[in-house]
Coordinates of C-alpha atoms and ligand atoms in Angstrom, one line a residue:
M552 CA 0.5 0.0 -0.1
K553 CA 0.9 3.2 -1.3
R554 CA 0.5 5.9 1.2
L555 CA -0.2 9.2 -1.0
D556 CA 1.3 11.6 1.0
N557 CA 1.7 13.7 -2.3
N558 CA -1.1 14.1 -3.5
P559 CA -4.3 17.1 -2.2
A560 CA -6.6 13.4 -0.7
L561 CA -3.6 13.0 2.2
Q562 CA -6.5 11.3 4.2
L563 CA -6.2 8.3 1.1
E564 CA -4.1 4.9 1.2
V565 CA -4.8 3.0 -1.8
F566 CA -3.7 -0.8 -1.6
S567 CA -1.3 -1.6 -4.1
E568 CA -3.5 -3.8 -6.5
A569 CA -1.3 -7.2 -6.9
S570 CA 0.9 -6.8 -10.8
D571 CA 0.2 -11.2 -12.4
T572 CA -2.6 -13.6 -11.6
R573 CA -0.9 -15.5 -9.2
P574 CA -2.6 -15.2 -5.3
P575 CA -0.6 -13.5 -3.6
K576 CA -0.5 -15.3 0.0
S577 CA -1.9 -11.9 2.0
V578 CA -3.5 -9.4 -0.2
F579 CA -1.8 -6.6 2.1
S580 CA 1.5 -8.6 1.2
D581 CA 3.4 -4.8 -0.2
P582 CA 5.5 -4.3 2.4
S583 CA 5.0 -0.2 2.5
F584 CA 2.3 -0.9 4.2
A585 CA 1.5 1.1 7.1
I586 CA 1.8 -0.2 10.4
N587 CA -2.3 -1.2 10.9
K588 CA -2.0 -2.2 7.2
S589 CA -0.5 -5.6 8.6
M590 CA -2.4 -5.8 12.5
P591 CA -4.7 -8.3 13.1
V592 CA -8.3 -8.3 12.3
H593 CA -7.5 -4.0 11.1
R594 CA -6.1 -5.6 7.8
W595 CA -9.0 -7.3 7.6
V596 CA -10.5 -4.3 4.6
P597 CA -8.9 -2.0 2.7
W598 CA -10.0 1.3 2.7
I599 CA -8.9 5.2 3.3
A600 CA -7.9 5.5 5.8
G601 CA -7.7 8.7 9.0
F602 CA -6.0 7.1 11.2
S603 CA -4.0 4.3 12.3
K604 CA -5.1 1.5 14.9
E605 CA -1.7 3.3 17.5
F606 CA -3.1 6.3 17.1
V607 CA -6.4 5.1 18.8
S608 CA -4.7 2.7 21.1
D609 CA -2.7 5.6 22.5
A610 CA -5.3 8.4 22.9
L611 CA -7.6 5.0 24.8
D612 CA -4.5 4.5 27.3
R613 CA -4.7 8.3 27.1
H614 CA -8.1 9.3 28.1
L615 CA -9.6 5.9 29.6
R616 CA -8.1 5.3 32.2
K617 CA -11.2 2.8 33.6
S618 CA -13.6 1.1 31.6
G619 CA -16.4 3.5 29.7
L620 CA -18.3 3.9 26.2
V621 CA -16.0 4.9 23.0
L622 CA -17.5 6.2 20.1
D623 CA -17.0 7.0 16.3
P624 CA -19.7 8.4 14.7
F625 CA -17.7 8.0 11.1
A626 CA -16.6 5.2 12.2
G627 CA -15.0 3.2 8.1
V628 CA -14.5 -0.3 8.7
G629 CA -13.7 -0.1 12.0
T630 CA -10.5 1.1 13.6
T631 CA -11.7 3.3 16.7
L632 CA -14.5 -0.2 17.4
V633 CA -11.5 -3.3 17.1
E634 CA -9.3 -1.5 19.3
S635 CA -12.1 -0.4 22.2
I636 CA -12.8 -4.3 22.3
I637 CA -9.5 -4.9 22.7
R638 CA -8.7 -2.9 25.6
G639 CA -12.5 -3.3 27.0
H640 CA -14.1 -0.5 26.2
C641 CA -17.6 -0.7 25.0
A642 CA -18.1 0.8 21.2
V643 CA -20.9 2.3 19.7
G644 CA -20.3 3.4 15.8
F645 CA -22.2 5.3 13.0
E646 CA -20.7 5.0 9.6
I647 CA -23.4 5.7 6.5
N648 CA -22.4 3.8 3.8
P649 CA -23.6 0.0 4.3
Y650 CA -20.6 -1.4 3.0
A651 CA -17.9 -0.1 5.7
E652 CA -20.8 -0.9 8.0
L653 CA -20.6 -4.5 7.1
A654 CA -16.8 -4.3 7.8
C655 CA -16.9 -2.2 11.3
R656 CA -19.8 -4.9 12.6
V657 CA -17.8 -7.9 11.6
K658 CA -14.1 -6.5 12.6
S659 CA -15.7 -5.1 15.9
N660 CA -17.7 -8.5 16.6
A661 CA -13.9 -10.8 15.3
H662 CA -13.7 -11.4 19.2
S663 CA -17.6 -13.4 19.2
F664 CA -17.1 -15.3 16.5
P665 CA -18.1 -19.1 15.6
I666 CA -15.0 -20.5 14.6
D667 CA -15.3 -24.5 14.5
L668 CA -18.7 -23.0 11.7
F669 CA -16.2 -20.5 10.1
R670 CA -13.2 -23.3 9.3
R671 CA -16.3 -25.7 8.2
T672 CA -17.6 -23.2 6.5
V673 CA -13.7 -22.6 4.6
R674 CA -13.6 -26.0 4.2
A675 CA -16.4 -26.0 2.7
Y676 CA -16.4 -23.3 0.5
R677 CA -12.9 -25.0 -1.2
D678 CA -14.8 -28.1 -1.9
F679 CA -16.9 -26.1 -3.5
Y680 CA -14.6 -24.1 -5.8
T681 CA -12.8 -27.2 -6.8
S682 CA -16.6 -29.5 -7.6
V683 CA -17.5 -25.8 -9.7
S684 CA -14.0 -25.6 -11.5
S685 CA -13.5 -28.8 -12.9
N686 CA -17.6 -29.3 -14.0
G687 CA -19.2 -27.3 -16.0
Y688 CA -21.1 -26.0 -13.2
V689 CA -23.4 -23.1 -14.4
P690 CA -24.0 -20.4 -11.6
K691 CA -27.3 -18.9 -10.9
S692 CA -26.3 -15.4 -9.5
I693 CA -26.2 -12.7 -11.5
A694 CA -23.8 -9.4 -11.6
P695 CA -25.4 -6.6 -10.1
E696 CA -27.8 -4.8 -13.0
G697 CA -28.4 -1.3 -12.4
F698 CA -24.0 -1.5 -12.2
N699 CA -22.7 -0.8 -15.3
T700 CA -19.0 0.8 -16.1
R701 CA -17.6 2.1 -18.9
G702 CA -15.4 -0.7 -19.2
K703 CA -15.9 -4.2 -18.7
F704 CA -15.7 -4.9 -14.4
Y705 CA -14.9 -8.7 -14.3
S706 CA -13.6 -10.8 -17.4
N707 CA -16.1 -13.1 -18.5
R708 CA -13.9 -15.8 -17.2
V709 CA -13.4 -13.6 -13.5
L710 CA -16.6 -13.0 -13.9
R711 CA -17.7 -17.1 -13.6
K712 CA -15.2 -17.5 -10.6
V713 CA -17.6 -14.0 -8.9
L714 CA -21.0 -15.3 -9.5
A715 CA -20.1 -19.5 -8.5
T716 CA -18.6 -18.3 -4.9
L717 CA -21.7 -15.8 -4.4
D718 CA -24.0 -18.9 -5.3
F719 CA -22.0 -19.8 -2.2
I720 CA -22.3 -17.3 -0.2
H721 CA -25.6 -17.1 -0.7
F722 CA -26.6 -20.4 -0.1
G723 CA -25.4 -20.3 3.3
A724 CA -28.0 -20.2 6.2
D725 CA -26.0 -18.2 9.7
K726 CA -25.9 -14.7 8.9
Q727 CA -22.5 -14.5 10.7
V728 CA -21.3 -16.8 8.4
I729 CA -22.3 -14.7 5.6
D730 CA -21.7 -11.7 6.6
L731 CA -17.5 -13.3 6.2
L732 CA -18.5 -14.4 3.3
K733 CA -19.7 -10.8 2.0
L734 CA -16.2 -9.5 3.5
A735 CA -14.3 -11.5 1.9
F736 CA -15.4 -11.2 -1.0
A737 CA -16.4 -8.0 -1.0
S738 CA -12.8 -7.2 0.1
T739 CA -10.9 -8.4 -2.1
M740 CA -13.1 -7.6 -5.4
I741 CA -10.9 -5.3 -7.4
T742 CA -7.9 -7.3 -7.3
Y743 CA -9.7 -9.7 -9.3
S744 CA -11.3 -6.7 -11.6
N745 CA -10.1 -4.6 -15.1
Y746 CA -10.1 -1.8 -12.0
S747 CA -8.1 -0.8 -9.2
Y748 CA -7.3 2.9 -7.0
E749 CA -5.9 5.5 -8.5
P750 CA -6.2 6.3 -6.0
S751 CA -9.9 7.2 -6.8
L752 CA -11.1 3.6 -8.9
S753 CA -10.1 3.7 -11.8
R754 CA -10.2 1.6 -15.3
R755 CA -6.6 -0.3 -15.1
E756 CA -6.4 0.2 -18.7
S757 CA -6.6 3.5 -17.9
A758 CA -4.0 3.6 -15.9
G759 CA -1.7 2.5 -17.8
K760 CA -2.4 -1.8 -16.1
S761 CA -3.1 -4.5 -17.8
Q762 CA -6.6 -6.6 -18.2
V763 CA -7.1 -9.5 -15.6
E764 CA -8.2 -12.1 -18.1
D765 CA -8.2 -14.5 -15.1
F766 CA -7.5 -15.0 -11.8
P767 CA -7.6 -17.7 -9.3
V768 CA -10.5 -15.6 -7.4
G769 CA -11.6 -18.9 -4.8
E770 CA -7.6 -18.8 -3.8
L771 CA -7.3 -15.0 -3.4
I772 CA -11.0 -15.3 -1.0
A773 CA -9.6 -18.9 1.0
S774 CA -6.3 -17.0 2.2
K775 CA -8.2 -14.8 3.1
L776 CA -10.4 -16.2 5.1
D777 CA -8.0 -18.3 6.4
E778 CA -6.0 -15.2 7.4
M779 CA -9.7 -14.1 9.3
I780 CA -9.5 -17.1 11.5
D781 CA -6.3 -16.6 12.3
D782 CA -7.4 -13.0 13.3
M783 CA -10.2 -14.3 15.0
I784 CA -8.1 -16.4 17.1
W785 CA -5.9 -13.6 18.0
I786 CA -8.8 -11.6 19.1
R787 CA -10.1 -13.7 22.4
S788 CA -6.8 -14.5 23.4
Q789 CA -6.9 -10.8 23.7
V790 CA -10.2 -9.9 25.0
V791 CA -9.4 -11.1 28.0
G792 CA -13.1 -11.6 30.8
K793 CA -16.2 -10.1 29.7
P794 CA -16.4 -9.2 26.3
P795 CA -17.4 -6.0 26.3
N796 CA -20.9 -5.1 23.7
S797 CA -20.1 -3.5 20.1
L798 CA -23.2 -1.8 18.0
V799 CA -22.5 -0.1 14.6
F800 CA -25.3 1.9 13.4
N801 CA -25.5 1.8 9.2
K802 CA -26.7 5.4 9.6
S803 CA -26.0 8.9 9.7
F804 CA -24.4 10.3 13.0
F805 CA -27.2 13.2 13.4
D806 CA -29.4 10.9 13.6
C807 CA -27.9 9.5 16.7
R808 CA -30.4 11.6 19.0
D809 CA -32.8 8.5 17.9
V810 CA -30.9 5.4 18.8
M811 CA -27.9 7.1 21.8
D812 CA -29.0 8.5 25.0
R813 CA -27.6 12.1 25.7
S814 CA -24.3 12.3 28.0
S815 CA -23.9 8.6 27.3
V816 CA -20.2 9.1 25.9
D817 CA -17.1 8.9 27.6
L818 CA -14.5 9.1 24.8
V819 CA -15.0 9.9 20.6
V820 CA -12.0 9.0 18.6
T821 CA -13.1 10.0 15.3
S822 CA -12.2 10.8 11.7
P823 CA -14.6 13.1 9.8
P824 CA -14.7 12.5 5.6
Y825 CA -11.8 16.0 4.8
L826 CA -13.0 19.1 3.2
N827 CA -10.8 17.0 -0.4
N828 CA -14.1 16.1 -1.5
Y829 CA -12.7 12.9 -1.5
H830 CA -15.8 10.7 -2.9
Y831 CA -16.4 7.5 -0.2
N832 CA -19.3 6.5 -2.5
R833 CA -17.7 7.0 -5.9
N834 CA -14.5 4.5 -4.6
T835 CA -17.2 1.8 -3.1
R836 CA -19.6 1.5 -5.9
P837 CA -18.8 -2.2 -7.1
H838 CA -19.7 -2.8 -3.1
L839 CA -22.3 -1.0 -3.0
Y840 CA -23.4 -2.9 -6.0
W841 CA -22.0 -6.5 -5.8
L842 CA -23.9 -7.2 -2.2
N843 CA -26.8 -5.6 -3.2
F844 CA -26.8 -2.2 -0.7
V845 CA -27.9 -0.1 -3.8
K846 CA -30.2 -0.6 -7.3
S847 CA -29.4 2.0 -8.7
P848 CA -27.9 5.9 -8.6
A849 CA -30.7 7.0 -6.9
E850 CA -29.5 5.2 -4.4
M851 CA -26.9 5.9 -4.1
K852 CA -27.8 10.0 -4.5
V853 CA -29.2 9.5 -1.6
L854 CA -26.1 7.8 0.4
E855 CA -24.0 11.4 -1.6
E856 CA -26.4 13.5 0.2
N857 CA -26.6 12.2 3.7
N858 CA -23.1 12.2 3.1
F859 CA -20.5 14.6 5.9
G860 CA -20.6 17.6 3.6
K861 CA -22.3 16.1 1.4
Y862 CA -19.9 16.7 -2.3
W863 CA -18.9 19.3 -4.3
Q864 CA -20.3 18.1 -7.0
T865 CA -23.9 17.8 -5.2
V866 CA -23.9 21.1 -4.0
R867 CA -22.0 22.8 -6.9
D868 CA -25.4 24.0 -8.8
A869 CA -26.8 25.8 -6.0
S870 CA -27.2 29.6 -6.9
R871 CA -25.9 30.0 -3.2
I872 CA -25.6 27.9 0.0
D873 CA -24.8 30.1 2.5
I874 CA -23.2 29.4 6.0
A875 CA -26.3 28.5 8.5
F876 CA -25.5 28.9 12.1
P877 CA -25.3 31.1 14.5
Y878 CA -21.7 33.1 15.2
P879 CA -19.4 31.5 12.4
P880 CA -15.6 32.2 12.8
K881 CA -15.5 35.8 10.4
S882 CA -12.4 34.7 8.1
L883 CA -14.6 31.9 7.5
V884 CA -17.5 33.6 6.5
D885 CA -14.5 36.1 4.8
C886 CA -12.9 33.0 2.6
I887 CA -15.8 31.9 1.2
E888 CA -17.2 35.1 0.0
G889 CA -13.9 35.8 -1.7
M890 CA -13.9 32.5 -2.7
R891 CA -17.7 33.1 -5.0
R892 CA -16.0 35.4 -6.3
K893 CA -13.6 33.5 -8.1
N894 CA -12.9 31.9 -11.7
T895 CA -17.4 33.1 -12.0
E896 CA -16.7 32.7 -15.8
K897 CA -16.2 28.7 -15.0
G898 CA -19.9 28.4 -14.1
I899 CA -20.4 25.2 -11.7
Y900 CA -16.4 24.7 -11.6
G901 CA -16.1 28.5 -10.2
G902 CA -15.5 29.7 -7.3
N903 CA -19.2 29.5 -6.2
G904 CA -19.9 26.1 -6.3
W905 CA -16.5 25.5 -4.8
A906 CA -17.9 28.2 -1.3
N907 CA -21.3 26.4 -1.9
Y908 CA -19.3 22.9 -1.0
I909 CA -17.2 24.8 2.0
S910 CA -20.5 26.1 3.5
T911 CA -22.1 22.8 3.4
Y912 CA -19.2 21.1 5.4
F913 CA -18.9 23.9 7.5
N914 CA -22.3 23.5 8.3
D915 CA -22.3 19.7 8.9
C916 CA -19.5 20.6 11.5
Y917 CA -21.6 23.1 13.3
R918 CA -24.6 19.7 13.7
L919 CA -21.3 17.4 14.7
A920 CA -20.0 19.8 17.4
V921 CA -23.4 20.1 18.6
N922 CA -24.6 16.3 18.4
L923 CA -21.1 16.2 20.7
K924 CA -22.5 18.4 23.2
W925 CA -25.6 16.2 23.0
V926 CA -23.5 12.5 23.0
L927 CA -20.5 13.2 25.7
K928 CA -20.9 12.3 29.2
R929 CA -19.7 15.9 31.0
R930 CA -15.8 15.3 31.3
G931 CA -16.4 13.2 28.1
T932 CA -13.7 14.2 25.6
A933 CA -13.6 13.9 22.2
L934 CA -11.0 13.7 19.4
I935 CA -11.2 14.5 15.9
V936 CA -8.5 14.0 13.4
I937 CA -9.2 16.1 9.9
G938 CA -7.6 17.3 7.7
N939 CA -6.9 21.0 5.9
N940 CA -7.3 21.7 2.1
I941 CA -6.8 24.1 -0.3
L942 CA -9.5 24.8 -2.9
Q943 CA -9.0 26.9 -5.5
G944 CA -5.8 28.1 -4.3
E945 CA -7.4 29.4 -0.6
M946 CA -5.7 27.0 2.6
I947 CA -8.7 26.1 4.7
P948 CA -7.7 26.5 7.9
T949 CA -10.2 22.7 8.7
D950 CA -9.2 22.3 11.9
H951 CA -8.7 25.9 13.0
Y952 CA -12.6 25.9 12.3
L953 CA -13.7 23.2 13.4
A954 CA -12.2 24.4 17.4
D955 CA -14.1 28.0 17.0
V956 CA -17.5 26.3 16.3
A957 CA -17.2 23.3 19.0
K958 CA -17.0 26.5 20.9
S959 CA -18.9 28.7 19.8
V960 CA -20.9 25.5 20.9
G961 CA -19.6 25.4 24.0
L962 CA -17.9 23.3 24.3
E963 CA -14.2 23.5 25.2
V964 CA -10.4 23.2 22.7
I965 CA -8.0 21.4 24.5
D966 CA -5.9 21.7 22.1
I967 CA -5.2 20.8 18.3
H968 CA -2.6 18.5 17.9
V969 CA -0.2 18.4 14.4
P970 CA 2.0 15.7 13.6
R971 CA 5.2 16.4 12.6
E972 CA 4.9 15.3 9.4
F973 CA 2.1 14.3 7.0
R974 CA 0.8 11.5 8.8
I975 CA -1.4 9.9 11.0
G976 CA 0.2 8.0 14.4
N977 CA 0.9 8.8 17.7
S978 CA 2.8 12.2 16.8
I979 CA -0.8 13.3 17.0
I980 CA -1.0 12.8 20.2
N981 CA 2.3 13.5 21.6
S982 CA 3.1 17.1 19.7
K983 CA 2.1 20.5 20.9
V984 CA 3.7 22.1 18.0
R985 CA 0.8 24.2 16.5
V986 CA -0.4 24.9 13.3
G987 CA -0.2 28.4 13.1
K988 CA 3.8 28.2 14.4
T989 CA 5.1 24.8 12.1
Q990 CA 2.6 25.1 8.9
K991 CA 3.2 26.9 6.0
S992 CA 0.6 28.4 4.1
N993 CA 0.1 26.3 1.5
T994 CA 0.9 22.8 3.4
L995 CA -1.6 19.6 3.1
Y996 CA -1.4 18.7 7.3
E997 CA -3.6 16.4 9.0
A998 CA -4.3 17.6 12.6
G999 CA -6.0 16.6 16.2
V1000 CA -8.4 18.7 17.0
E1001 CA -9.2 17.4 21.2
L1002 CA -12.1 18.7 22.4
R1003 CA -14.1 18.4 26.8
K1004 CA -17.0 19.0 27.5
K1005 CA -17.8 21.1 30.9
Ligands
SAM2010 C1 -12.5 9.5 7.9 S1 -13.3 7.9 7.2 C2 -13.4 7.0 8.5 C3 -12.4 6.2 8.9 C4 -11.8 5.2 9.9 N1 -11.4 6.3 10.8 C5 -11.1 4.4 10.0 O1 -9.7 4.3 11.0 O2 -11.7 3.6 9.6 C6 -15.8 8.4 6.8 C7 -16.0 8.1 7.2 O3 -17.6 8.9 8.2 C8 -18.5 8.1 6.8 N2 -19.1 9.2 6.7 C9 -19.2 10.0 5.8 N3 -21.2 10.7 6.1 C10 -21.6 10.6 7.1 C11 -22.5 10.3 8.3 N4 -23.5 11.8 8.5 N5 -22.9 8.9 9.6 C12 -22.1 8.2 9.5 N6 -20.6 8.2 8.9 C13 -20.7 9.0 7.7 C14 -17.8 7.7 5.2 O4 -19.2 7.1 4.8 C15 -16.2 7.4 5.9 O5 -16.2 5.8 6.3

């Protein structure tokens, strides 16, 4: 996996695709992986990582001396929840993307899986796959109808193997086992497709890569499943005593009041989408369609509309979207107005569209702050990892604005921690270096905003 430090989308980590068609020993065999991506359970799913497991474990050790309730409002694939469970804390996550929610839910319950049943299932999958490979088996599953791509997503040979695997998944009776099989398929499905992350999902052809004509799909999925079993055994040995509960909601954090108690959370560790317009939904489109989470572009649109900050594409056409919360930072309002006047001749690609996107993003930062205040216990802490961004040549210090907004709703700003490098890790917490002292106006960085409920 490469870390794209020179890419504006600093938050992204992408997985190198297999350069040939041999099954890699592990899907995560690239030696340049960030450390958490080679760690048990965390390695199950390639994702656009907001932070490392070290950052989370450090935050938990520092802020929760005894067992408590940890919340991740933007849970992704569950880094916060997995680390919380290992440390004996109950954990709650909200994740709007159904594929990420599946990953988060499965991973954070890895300690409670029926391992023997799962072992038998993996054996059965190997037997099934071998037998269908050698006879004239015609798969019953079909490719998702609404899933259209410019190029052929799977070659005919790969498609047959994928559909046979889906047949096996659909035979399953146990919900936990089905979810694990789905995750093993979804977390590998791009590797044997004609698409790759560059870092956004693109045709291999456009990236100068060869087409995948054939691939040992079943072998890769089975080795992934073996890895999962090893990690389940490992995580059981880590969770001592009565296992804590974890709960993941496939809904927006902004609906948290429907399912959570007020003043119930001890610690929040999270990373919301950045102001970099990285399109979580488009980049997981294959997973969403092939796992039957969405069936049409209209259903994708709903996800986009509910995403934190929406997307530039979703708001650029609006004539004007303004900041809609009381007492916004004056420099933010000025920045948005300046942006609105930029490149007006470019129509929807000009400054007004970006100004709408910035307003929408900080309106959601306000909603985040209000809901954090509602859900945190008195003296509870929230650690929010967030990246700045440069839009139309203008540097937007999202960390400072988020801190200002949080202050305006009555949260205490303890600090803004900035790592020395463009990397997320312990240094976020250790560092007391302030952005203003270290960052040039055109530098991309990630910061940890530490808030406390008074
Ligand atoms: C930076 S990622 C989090 C990654 C996570 N820290 C991890 O390590 O896996 C942000 C996540 O927020 C999710 N998201 C966006 N809007 C949301 C909302 N309104 N409520 C809940 N989750 C949301 C996105 O789908 C994405 O997975």
